[in-house]
Amino acid sequence: MPERFVEPFPFWPADSEPGDRHQSVAWDSASDEPALRQALADGDVDCWVTLSRLLRDQGRTAEIRQLCEQLATTATQPQLARFVELSAQNFDAASGARFQYELITRFPAEATALEHCARLLAESGHHDLAMNVQREALRRGTDRTYFMVNPRRTMRALTEAGRLDDAEELMRAYADEMLAAVPLALLLQVRGRAAEGEDLLRGHPSAGHLYLRFALCTLLERDGRPAEAASIRPPEGWPHQMRGRLPAPNSPHEAIWSVTDFLGRAFAV
């Protein structure tokens, strides 16, 4: 791992609280907590979820962070991988990012593992570190099979946070993917570069695909060119799934992902 990656992990935001999507359960800290801590110390990593919920339900968030930090720096490679899985099950993005970052830092990691780490970092608010890890993944050469699983979700986290420079950089790295080219074109329009977005869609290798044509039609309509937009529509009209009205975006993030989200819902089984 390049030395620039081995750096102190940025701590959780002060207002973050792991596992906040779980309902509270009444725990007996006097009897349950010692047993859970001992089991965890003995290598039963699955106790992590139960113990962290116990601490959370008692408002002991700082202790969760402290325990996570201790586990991250002492766990074996298989244990770290399991901690990442458990954190996802517990809707604890910050802990998952911490464990995954330690996994790629302390042990050999393929580009896909780095992309996974970048996504978890971005989703938990560590955008600068996410971009550093993602750039290294791209330098190594990524497996596009996992584009939907990791990089696209990283892009979404970046645009939601208003990190449009970073999002544009990442989208351009995957611009041959239709599902990156479309939000990239709309991001360019959001940034006042509609002509550049239009050129990207018209010149894309898959420009004739309905997905890209629908995106171009949307871009032209938003650019105040309804006649040109109408010329993009198929003579027989869009497939019936695509004939609903695209909701007006309420934010740059929504504008960038509106076509992707609309078509995703339209063709959902």
mmCIF file of C-alpha atoms in Angstrom:
data_model
loop_
_atom_site.group_PDB
_atom_site.id
_atom_site.type_symbol
_atom_site.label_atom_id
_atom_site.label_comp_id
_atom_site.label_asym_id
_atom_site.label_seq_id
_atom_site.Cartn_x
_atom_site.Cartn_y
_atom_site.Cartn_z
ATOM 1 C CA MET A 1 0.000 0.000 0.000
ATOM 2 C CA PRO A 2 1.446 3.418 -0.913
ATOM 3 C CA GLU A 3 2.578 5.346 2.139
ATOM 4 C CA ARG A 4 0.166 8.172 1.449
ATOM 5 C CA PHE A 5 -2.712 5.811 2.219
ATOM 6 C CA VAL A 6 -1.425 4.870 5.648
ATOM 7 C CA GLU A 7 -2.674 7.855 7.586
ATOM 8 C CA PRO A 8 -4.772 8.387 10.698
ATOM 9 C CA PHE A 9 -8.395 7.628 9.982
ATOM 10 C CA PRO A 10 -10.660 10.678 10.301
ATOM 11 C CA PHE A 11 -12.914 10.145 13.271
ATOM 12 C CA TRP A 12 -16.675 9.887 13.096
ATOM 13 C CA PRO A 13 -18.678 13.104 12.929
ATOM 14 C CA ALA A 14 -19.755 14.195 16.381
ATOM 15 C CA ASP A 15 -23.430 13.650 15.637
ATOM 16 C CA SER A 16 -23.118 10.189 14.106
ATOM 17 C CA GLU A 17 -24.702 7.292 15.898
ATOM 18 C CA PRO A 18 -24.158 3.735 14.669
ATOM 19 C CA GLY A 19 -27.114 1.496 14.085
ATOM 20 C CA ASP A 20 -29.760 4.208 14.340
ATOM 21 C CA ARG A 21 -32.157 2.248 12.124
ATOM 22 C CA HIS A 22 -32.549 -0.483 14.736
ATOM 23 C CA GLN A 23 -35.189 -0.365 17.397
ATOM 24 C CA SER A 24 -33.925 -0.200 20.956
ATOM 25 C CA VAL A 25 -33.788 -3.402 22.973
ATOM 26 C CA ALA A 26 -33.625 -3.577 26.750
ATOM 27 C CA TRP A 27 -30.147 -4.828 27.662
ATOM 28 C CA ASP A 28 -28.821 -5.672 31.096
ATOM 29 C CA SER A 29 -25.341 -4.149 31.012
ATOM 30 C CA ALA A 30 -24.414 -5.697 34.350
ATOM 31 C CA SER A 31 -24.808 -9.254 33.069
ATOM 32 C CA ASP A 32 -24.807 -9.045 29.256
ATOM 33 C CA GLU A 33 -21.969 -6.610 28.638
ATOM 34 C CA PRO A 34 -19.140 -8.507 30.404
ATOM 35 C CA ALA A 35 -20.098 -11.726 28.664
ATOM 36 C CA LEU A 36 -20.220 -10.026 25.272
ATOM 37 C CA ARG A 37 -16.882 -8.293 25.796
ATOM 38 C CA GLN A 38 -15.273 -11.550 26.845
ATOM 39 C CA ALA A 39 -16.691 -13.417 23.867
ATOM 40 C CA LEU A 40 -15.451 -10.678 21.556
ATOM 41 C CA ALA A 41 -12.004 -10.831 23.158
ATOM 42 C CA ASP A 42 -12.030 -14.588 22.625
ATOM 43 C CA GLY A 43 -12.544 -14.095 18.887
ATOM 44 C CA ASP A 44 -16.329 -14.332 18.522
ATOM 45 C CA VAL A 45 -16.558 -11.359 16.173
ATOM 46 C CA ASP A 46 -20.300 -11.742 15.695
ATOM 47 C CA CYS A 47 -20.728 -10.344 19.220
ATOM 48 C CA TRP A 48 -19.729 -6.959 17.836
ATOM 49 C CA VAL A 49 -23.248 -6.147 16.627
ATOM 50 C CA THR A 50 -24.946 -7.090 19.886
ATOM 51 C CA LEU A 51 -22.400 -5.294 22.036
ATOM 52 C CA SER A 52 -22.467 -2.148 19.928
ATOM 53 C CA ARG A 53 -26.278 -2.079 20.099
ATOM 54 C CA LEU A 54 -26.161 -2.499 23.856
ATOM 55 C CA LEU A 55 -23.781 0.436 24.177
ATOM 56 C CA ARG A 56 -25.781 2.547 21.733
ATOM 57 C CA ASP A 57 -29.037 1.942 23.556
ATOM 58 C CA GLN A 58 -27.382 3.296 26.699
ATOM 59 C CA GLY A 59 -26.072 6.370 24.902
ATOM 60 C CA ARG A 60 -22.440 5.249 25.150
ATOM 61 C CA THR A 61 -21.538 6.176 21.586
ATOM 62 C CA ALA A 62 -17.979 7.183 22.440
ATOM 63 C CA GLU A 63 -17.339 3.676 23.772
ATOM 64 C CA ILE A 64 -18.545 2.176 20.498
ATOM 65 C CA ARG A 65 -16.014 4.311 18.646
ATOM 66 C CA GLN A 66 -13.261 3.385 21.083
ATOM 67 C CA LEU A 67 -14.051 -0.314 20.789
ATOM 68 C CA CYS A 68 -14.225 -0.101 16.996
ATOM 69 C CA GLU A 69 -10.815 1.554 16.893
ATOM 70 C CA GLN A 70 -9.326 -1.139 19.119
ATOM 71 C CA LEU A 71 -10.825 -3.945 17.043
ATOM 72 C CA ALA A 72 -9.755 -2.344 13.757
ATOM 73 C CA THR A 73 -6.112 -2.230 14.769
ATOM 74 C CA THR A 74 -5.913 -5.727 16.283
ATOM 75 C CA ALA A 75 -8.232 -7.908 14.186
ATOM 76 C CA THR A 76 -6.972 -10.436 11.678
ATOM 77 C CA GLN A 77 -7.763 -10.145 7.975
ATOM 78 C CA PRO A 78 -10.749 -12.567 8.103
ATOM 79 C CA GLN A 79 -12.031 -10.853 11.236
ATOM 80 C CA LEU A 80 -11.878 -7.427 9.605
ATOM 81 C CA ALA A 81 -13.795 -8.732 6.602
ATOM 82 C CA ARG A 82 -16.471 -10.078 8.936
ATOM 83 C CA PHE A 83 -16.605 -6.810 10.872
ATOM 84 C CA VAL A 84 -17.319 -5.015 7.584
ATOM 85 C CA GLU A 85 -20.230 -7.380 6.912
ATOM 86 C CA LEU A 86 -21.582 -7.011 10.425
ATOM 87 C CA SER A 87 -21.387 -3.229 10.276
ATOM 88 C CA ALA A 88 -23.459 -3.271 7.092
ATOM 89 C CA GLN A 89 -26.048 -5.481 8.782
ATOM 90 C CA ASN A 90 -26.136 -3.041 11.694
ATOM 91 C CA PHE A 91 -26.518 -0.010 9.344
ATOM 92 C CA ASP A 92 -23.280 1.328 10.818
ATOM 93 C CA ALA A 93 -21.557 2.914 7.831
ATOM 94 C CA ALA A 94 -18.864 4.640 9.869
ATOM 95 C CA SER A 95 -17.647 1.439 11.522
ATOM 96 C CA GLY A 96 -17.804 -0.401 8.207
ATOM 97 C CA ALA A 97 -15.641 2.268 6.604
ATOM 98 C CA ARG A 98 -13.167 2.092 9.468
ATOM 99 C CA PHE A 99 -12.835 -1.685 9.274
ATOM 100 C CA GLN A 100 -12.604 -1.720 5.469
ATOM 101 C CA TYR A 101 -9.973 1.021 5.482
ATOM 102 C CA GLU A 102 -7.898 -0.969 7.949
ATOM 103 C CA LEU A 103 -8.376 -4.050 5.782
ATOM 104 C CA ILE A 104 -6.938 -2.413 2.672
ATOM 105 C CA THR A 105 -4.180 -0.667 4.626
ATOM 106 C CA ARG A 106 -2.812 -3.588 6.617
ATOM 107 C CA PHE A 107 -3.316 -6.376 4.083
ATOM 108 C CA PRO A 108 -2.903 -6.799 0.295
ATOM 109 C CA ALA A 109 -6.012 -5.511 -1.458
ATOM 110 C CA GLU A 110 -7.329 -5.689 -5.006
ATOM 111 C CA ALA A 111 -8.836 -2.698 -6.755
ATOM 112 C CA THR A 112 -12.376 -3.908 -6.025
ATOM 113 C CA ALA A 113 -11.657 -3.877 -2.285
ATOM 114 C CA LEU A 114 -10.377 -0.312 -2.641
ATOM 115 C CA GLU A 115 -13.523 0.704 -4.518
ATOM 116 C CA HIS A 116 -15.610 -0.838 -1.751
ATOM 117 C CA CYS A 117 -13.613 1.134 0.787
ATOM 118 C CA ALA A 118 -14.019 4.356 -1.191
ATOM 119 C CA ARG A 119 -17.769 3.857 -1.287
ATOM 120 C CA LEU A 120 -18.028 3.243 2.463
ATOM 121 C CA LEU A 121 -15.827 6.265 3.155
ATOM 122 C CA ALA A 122 -17.898 8.508 0.903
ATOM 123 C CA GLU A 123 -21.175 7.281 2.368
ATOM 124 C CA SER A 124 -19.911 7.961 5.891
ATOM 125 C CA GLY A 125 -18.739 11.475 5.024
ATOM 126 C CA HIS A 126 -14.975 10.988 4.567
ATOM 127 C CA HIS A 127 -14.911 12.397 1.052
ATOM 128 C CA ASP A 128 -11.249 13.378 0.700
ATOM 129 C CA LEU A 129 -10.041 9.997 1.857
ATOM 130 C CA ALA A 130 -12.630 8.291 -0.337
ATOM 131 C CA MET A 131 -11.252 10.044 -3.405
ATOM 132 C CA ASN A 132 -7.659 9.116 -2.519
ATOM 133 C CA VAL A 133 -8.608 5.459 -2.222
ATOM 134 C CA GLN A 134 -10.745 5.567 -5.378
ATOM 135 C CA ARG A 135 -7.927 7.130 -7.390
ATOM 136 C CA GLU A 136 -5.625 4.330 -6.311
ATOM 137 C CA ALA A 137 -8.238 1.777 -7.369
ATOM 138 C CA LEU A 138 -8.412 3.388 -10.803
ATOM 139 C CA ARG A 139 -4.640 3.466 -11.060
ATOM 140 C CA ARG A 140 -4.553 -0.271 -10.500
ATOM 141 C CA GLY A 141 -7.293 -0.988 -13.008
ATOM 142 C CA THR A 142 -10.802 -1.709 -11.813
ATOM 143 C CA ASP A 143 -13.201 -4.538 -12.567
ATOM 144 C CA ARG A 144 -16.215 -2.883 -14.175
ATOM 145 C CA THR A 145 -18.380 -5.800 -13.040
ATOM 146 C CA TYR A 146 -18.710 -4.008 -9.715
ATOM 147 C CA PHE A 147 -19.438 -0.552 -11.111
ATOM 148 C CA MET A 148 -23.029 -0.560 -9.846
ATOM 149 C CA VAL A 149 -22.030 -1.951 -6.449
ATOM 150 C CA ASN A 150 -19.340 0.568 -5.562
ATOM 151 C CA PRO A 151 -18.255 3.436 -7.865
ATOM 152 C CA ARG A 152 -21.777 4.514 -8.800
ATOM 153 C CA ARG A 153 -22.760 4.657 -5.140
ATOM 154 C CA THR A 154 -19.609 6.653 -4.420
ATOM 155 C CA MET A 155 -20.644 9.103 -7.121
ATOM 156 C CA ARG A 156 -24.081 9.471 -5.551
ATOM 157 C CA ALA A 157 -22.610 10.100 -2.105
ATOM 158 C CA LEU A 158 -20.359 12.783 -3.575
ATOM 159 C CA THR A 159 -23.114 14.644 -5.413
ATOM 160 C CA GLU A 160 -25.403 14.434 -2.391
ATOM 161 C CA ALA A 161 -22.647 16.081 -0.337
ATOM 162 C CA GLY A 162 -22.185 18.786 -2.989
ATOM 163 C CA ARG A 163 -18.736 17.508 -3.940
ATOM 164 C CA LEU A 164 -19.306 18.120 -7.635
ATOM 165 C CA ASP A 165 -15.628 18.431 -8.593
ATOM 166 C CA ASP A 166 -14.918 15.013 -7.129
ATOM 167 C CA ALA A 167 -18.066 13.527 -8.626
ATOM 168 C CA GLU A 168 -17.190 14.852 -12.070
ATOM 169 C CA GLU A 169 -13.678 13.439 -11.826
ATOM 170 C CA LEU A 170 -14.990 10.016 -10.906
ATOM 171 C CA MET A 171 -17.774 10.024 -13.503
ATOM 172 C CA ARG A 172 -15.282 10.920 -16.215
ATOM 173 C CA ALA A 173 -13.153 7.951 -15.201
ATOM 174 C CA TYR A 174 -16.152 5.694 -15.945
ATOM 175 C CA ALA A 175 -17.714 7.729 -18.755
ATOM 176 C CA ASP A 176 -17.799 4.749 -21.103
ATOM 177 C CA GLU A 177 -20.419 3.284 -18.749
ATOM 178 C CA MET A 178 -23.881 4.528 -19.734
ATOM 179 C CA LEU A 179 -24.880 4.721 -16.084
ATOM 180 C CA ALA A 180 -21.995 7.110 -15.449
ATOM 181 C CA ALA A 181 -22.281 9.099 -18.681
ATOM 182 C CA VAL A 182 -25.888 10.103 -18.024
ATOM 183 C CA PRO A 183 -25.379 11.635 -14.569
ATOM 184 C CA LEU A 184 -22.142 13.182 -15.839
ATOM 185 C CA ALA A 185 -23.989 14.949 -18.666
ATOM 186 C CA LEU A 186 -26.635 16.230 -16.275
ATOM 187 C CA LEU A 187 -23.974 17.250 -13.759
ATOM 188 C CA LEU A 188 -22.317 19.309 -16.490
ATOM 189 C CA GLN A 189 -25.658 20.969 -17.184
ATOM 190 C CA VAL A 190 -26.116 21.716 -13.475
ATOM 191 C CA ARG A 191 -22.696 23.384 -13.572
ATOM 192 C CA GLY A 192 -23.667 25.599 -16.520
ATOM 193 C CA ARG A 193 -22.004 23.456 -19.190
ATOM 194 C CA ALA A 194 -25.044 22.031 -20.940
ATOM 195 C CA ALA A 195 -23.351 22.078 -24.359
ATOM 196 C CA GLU A 196 -20.563 19.912 -23.015
ATOM 197 C CA GLY A 197 -23.094 17.484 -21.558
ATOM 198 C CA GLU A 198 -24.976 17.396 -24.844
ATOM 199 C CA ASP A 199 -21.792 16.632 -26.787
ATOM 200 C CA LEU A 200 -20.962 13.837 -24.368
ATOM 201 C CA LEU A 201 -24.347 12.157 -24.893
ATOM 202 C CA ARG A 202 -24.388 12.618 -28.666
ATOM 203 C CA GLY A 203 -20.829 11.318 -29.019
ATOM 204 C CA HIS A 204 -21.111 8.370 -26.649
ATOM 205 C CA PRO A 205 -20.451 4.909 -28.170
ATOM 206 C CA SER A 206 -23.991 3.930 -27.087
ATOM 207 C CA ALA A 207 -25.623 7.191 -28.159
ATOM 208 C CA GLY A 208 -28.460 5.348 -29.896
ATOM 209 C CA HIS A 209 -29.531 3.525 -26.758
ATOM 210 C CA LEU A 210 -32.933 4.596 -25.395
ATOM 211 C CA TYR A 211 -31.393 5.373 -22.019
ATOM 212 C CA LEU A 212 -28.991 7.932 -23.471
ATOM 213 C CA ARG A 213 -31.612 9.323 -25.855
ATOM 214 C CA PHE A 214 -33.997 9.860 -22.935
ATOM 215 C CA ALA A 215 -31.221 11.617 -21.027
ATOM 216 C CA LEU A 216 -30.447 13.846 -24.025
ATOM 217 C CA CYS A 217 -34.138 14.657 -24.422
ATOM 218 C CA THR A 218 -34.272 15.637 -20.743
ATOM 219 C CA LEU A 219 -31.152 17.798 -21.045
ATOM 220 C CA LEU A 220 -32.549 19.627 -24.094
ATOM 221 C CA GLU A 221 -35.907 20.217 -22.414
ATOM 222 C CA ARG A 222 -34.174 21.676 -19.369
ATOM 223 C CA ASP A 223 -32.083 23.827 -21.700
ATOM 224 C CA GLY A 224 -35.245 25.403 -23.129
ATOM 225 C CA ARG A 225 -35.111 23.611 -26.497
ATOM 226 C CA PRO A 226 -38.390 21.664 -26.668
ATOM 227 C CA ALA A 227 -38.396 21.248 -30.466
ATOM 228 C CA GLU A 228 -34.947 19.658 -30.436
ATOM 229 C CA ALA A 229 -35.966 17.500 -27.508
ATOM 230 C CA ALA A 230 -39.019 16.310 -29.426
ATOM 231 C CA SER A 231 -36.810 15.257 -32.355
ATOM 232 C CA ILE A 232 -34.957 12.869 -30.046
ATOM 233 C CA ARG A 233 -38.066 10.922 -29.124
ATOM 234 C CA PRO A 234 -38.709 7.733 -31.122
ATOM 235 C CA PRO A 235 -41.442 8.148 -33.791
ATOM 236 C CA GLU A 236 -43.527 5.557 -31.972
ATOM 237 C CA GLY A 237 -42.913 7.254 -28.642
ATOM 238 C CA TRP A 238 -41.049 6.032 -25.620
ATOM 239 C CA PRO A 239 -41.783 2.543 -24.300
ATOM 240 C CA HIS A 240 -44.824 2.665 -22.049
ATOM 241 C CA GLN A 241 -42.678 2.371 -18.891
ATOM 242 C CA MET A 242 -40.977 5.647 -19.839
ATOM 243 C CA ARG A 243 -44.092 7.678 -20.528
ATOM 244 C CA GLY A 244 -44.555 8.996 -17.022
ATOM 245 C CA ARG A 245 -43.569 12.539 -16.196
ATOM 246 C CA LEU A 246 -40.043 13.069 -14.941
ATOM 247 C CA PRO A 247 -40.378 14.899 -11.597
ATOM 248 C CA ALA A 248 -38.877 18.372 -11.421
ATOM 249 C CA PRO A 249 -35.632 18.201 -9.418
ATOM 250 C CA ASN A 250 -35.437 20.041 -6.109
ATOM 251 C CA SER A 251 -31.654 20.084 -5.843
ATOM 252 C CA PRO A 252 -28.533 19.637 -7.991
ATOM 253 C CA HIS A 253 -28.213 16.085 -6.655
ATOM 254 C CA GLU A 254 -31.742 15.248 -7.814
ATOM 255 C CA ALA A 255 -31.159 16.899 -11.188
ATOM 256 C CA ILE A 256 -28.027 14.831 -11.744
ATOM 257 C CA TRP A 257 -29.660 11.505 -10.870
ATOM 258 C CA SER A 258 -33.229 12.183 -11.969
ATOM 259 C CA VAL A 259 -33.045 10.226 -15.230
ATOM 260 C CA THR A 260 -31.255 7.296 -13.618
ATOM 261 C CA ASP A 261 -33.770 7.137 -10.773
ATOM 262 C CA PHE A 262 -36.794 7.605 -13.033
ATOM 263 C CA LEU A 263 -35.782 4.847 -15.432
ATOM 264 C CA GLY A 264 -34.763 2.617 -12.549
ATOM 265 C CA ARG A 265 -38.267 2.854 -11.133
ATOM 266 C CA ALA A 266 -39.858 2.567 -14.571
ATOM 267 C CA PHE A 267 -38.207 -0.756 -15.358
ATOM 268 C CA ALA A 268 -38.188 -2.185 -11.829
ATOM 269 C CA VAL A 269 -39.658 -5.652 -11.695
#
